[in-house]
Amino acid sequence: MGFFIVFALSSYAEQPSSERLEKPLILATTAYIPPYVIESNERGIQLSIIRRAFDLGQLGAFKVEFMSNKRMVASLLNGEVDMTINAPDNLEGIYYSEPVLYYENVAVALKNKNLDLRSSANFNGLSVFAFQNAASFLGKDFSLSINKMKSYDEVVNQMAQIDHLMKGWVDVIVIEKRVFNFYLEEYKKTHRVDEVSIFTIFGQAPRPMAFRDKILRDKFNVFLLQFKQSLEYSAMLDSPTNL
């Protein structure tokens, strides 16, 4: 009897991945990172790419749950969810996929300002309006440059960044490139816009998925990389507002 109990427990321990695939998986994400994640109709670039990779690999259905960053991380670590988008790096016991895509933070100024923003040093004397926590994300050079700016503010409402830029209330906004394009298209529906210059000075940031299950992560990687070689993947990145 003792051998049977040990064998049964051992067999069960080896099966969580296959059993989990038979039930709907839970993907946790923050609610609104347009155009990457949009809660209405569960759309956005990242969600669309992840779904295509799951479809290609027949990896099973998943349910999307929207929550705060803090709750998302806690839910992943305690097993309430199976995977997340944009989890912090190096969580213990968590397996990270290949990058689903890359974010690219940029500096944007009105073209008629004739600014040269090839490095953070060129922000000296300018008014800068950045996304929330930009000073923490964009590296030491940018953080040190803040003290030499005419003014510096961060904001949650990224449509406000577009509005401030177009009205000339700030010299520069710092924003993720596709997020900027998404909000600019929305802004154009009700406002006149001027030409802008976009400066790609911050580099690209990989955005992997985070999984609790290594086997599922490994399978996802295979079909993610397969999908990334397709024209459909390129089209998703090029036309984010149509997702």
PDB file of N, CA and C in Angstrom, residues 5 7 16 31 68 76 96 98 109 115 124 126 136-137 149 161 165 169 173 191 198:
ATOM      1  N   ILE A   5       0.875   4.449  -2.766  1.00  0.00           N
ATOM      2  CA  ILE A   5       0.661   5.860  -2.456  1.00  0.00           C
ATOM      3  C   ILE A   5       1.792   6.710  -2.999  1.00  0.00           C
ATOM      4  N   PHE A   7       3.821   5.946  -5.458  1.00  0.00           N
ATOM      5  CA  PHE A   7       3.757   5.920  -6.922  1.00  0.00           C
ATOM      6  C   PHE A   7       2.678   6.867  -7.438  1.00  0.00           C
ATOM      7  N   PRO A  16       1.152  17.918 -14.025  1.00  0.00           N
ATOM      8  CA  PRO A  16       0.421  19.183 -13.957  1.00  0.00           C
ATOM      9  C   PRO A  16       0.313  19.888 -15.291  1.00  0.00           C
ATOM     10  N   ALA A  31      -5.135  46.211 -17.406  1.00  0.00           N
ATOM     11  CA  ALA A  31      -6.314  46.360 -18.252  1.00  0.00           C
ATOM     12  C   ALA A  31      -6.102  47.177 -19.509  1.00  0.00           C
ATOM     13  N   SER A  68      -4.530  44.771 -11.382  1.00  0.00           N
ATOM     14  CA  SER A  68      -3.412  45.686 -11.159  1.00  0.00           C
ATOM     15  C   SER A  68      -2.087  44.941 -11.283  1.00  0.00           C
ATOM     16  N   LEU A  76       0.390  35.353  -9.987  1.00  0.00           N
ATOM     17  CA  LEU A  76       1.291  34.452 -10.711  1.00  0.00           C
ATOM     18  C   LEU A  76       2.129  33.637  -9.733  1.00  0.00           C
ATOM     19  N   TYR A  96      10.328  32.508 -18.282  1.00  0.00           N
ATOM     20  CA  TYR A  96      10.075  33.590 -19.236  1.00  0.00           C
ATOM     21  C   TYR A  96      10.242  33.093 -20.668  1.00  0.00           C
ATOM     22  N   GLU A  98      10.496  33.691 -24.995  1.00  0.00           N
ATOM     23  CA  GLU A  98      11.136  34.598 -25.932  1.00  0.00           C
ATOM     24  C   GLU A  98      10.284  35.873 -26.014  1.00  0.00           C
ATOM     25  N   ALA A 109       8.869  65.609 -30.373  1.00  0.00           N
ATOM     26  CA  ALA A 109       8.772  67.068 -30.332  1.00  0.00           C
ATOM     27  C   ALA A 109       8.095  67.553 -31.599  1.00  0.00           C
ATOM     28  N   LEU A 115      14.353  70.700 -32.827  1.00  0.00           N
ATOM     29  CA  LEU A 115      15.178  70.174 -31.742  1.00  0.00           C
ATOM     30  C   LEU A 115      16.041  69.006 -32.211  1.00  0.00           C
ATOM     31  N   ASN A 124      18.521  69.313 -21.948  1.00  0.00           N
ATOM     32  CA  ASN A 124      18.848  70.457 -21.094  1.00  0.00           C
ATOM     33  C   ASN A 124      18.032  71.688 -21.486  1.00  0.00           C
ATOM     34  N   LEU A 126      14.832  72.130 -21.529  1.00  0.00           N
ATOM     35  CA  LEU A 126      13.543  71.870 -22.170  1.00  0.00           C
ATOM     36  C   LEU A 126      12.501  71.436 -21.141  1.00  0.00           C
ATOM     37  N   SER A 136      12.439  55.946 -13.726  1.00  0.00           N
ATOM     38  CA  SER A 136      12.941  54.657 -13.234  1.00  0.00           C
ATOM     39  C   SER A 136      13.265  53.693 -14.356  1.00  0.00           C
ATOM     40  N   PHE A 137      12.589  53.836 -15.505  1.00  0.00           N
ATOM     41  CA  PHE A 137      12.708  52.872 -16.589  1.00  0.00           C
ATOM     42  C   PHE A 137      13.779  53.218 -17.626  1.00  0.00           C
ATOM     43  N   MET A 149      16.673  70.000 -16.857  1.00  0.00           N
ATOM     44  CA  MET A 149      15.526  70.365 -17.693  1.00  0.00           C
ATOM     45  C   MET A 149      14.854  71.621 -17.153  1.00  0.00           C
ATOM     46  N   GLN A 161      -0.510  63.709 -22.749  1.00  0.00           N
ATOM     47  CA  GLN A 161       0.806  63.985 -23.321  1.00  0.00           C
ATOM     48  C   GLN A 161       0.674  64.529 -24.749  1.00  0.00           C
ATOM     49  N   LEU A 165       1.634  68.383 -25.982  1.00  0.00           N
ATOM     50  CA  LEU A 165       2.610  68.574 -27.063  1.00  0.00           C
ATOM     51  C   LEU A 165       2.013  69.426 -28.181  1.00  0.00           C
ATOM     52  N   TRP A 169       2.437  73.337 -24.921  1.00  0.00           N
ATOM     53  CA  TRP A 169       2.616  73.538 -23.484  1.00  0.00           C
ATOM     54  C   TRP A 169       3.896  72.899 -22.971  1.00  0.00           C
ATOM     55  N   ILE A 173       7.635  65.217 -25.322  1.00  0.00           N
ATOM     56  CA  ILE A 173       7.024  64.146 -24.535  1.00  0.00           C
ATOM     57  C   ILE A 173       7.858  62.881 -24.701  1.00  0.00           C
ATOM     58  N   HIS A 191      -9.045  66.968 -33.191  1.00  0.00           N
ATOM     59  CA  HIS A 191      -8.117  68.089 -33.083  1.00  0.00           C
ATOM     60  C   HIS A 191      -7.228  68.171 -34.331  1.00  0.00           C
ATOM     61  N   ILE A 198      10.343  62.312 -34.243  1.00  0.00           N
ATOM     62  CA  ILE A 198      10.437  61.222 -33.262  1.00  0.00           C
ATOM     63  C   ILE A 198      11.895  60.797 -33.141  1.00  0.00           C
TER      64      ILE A 198
END
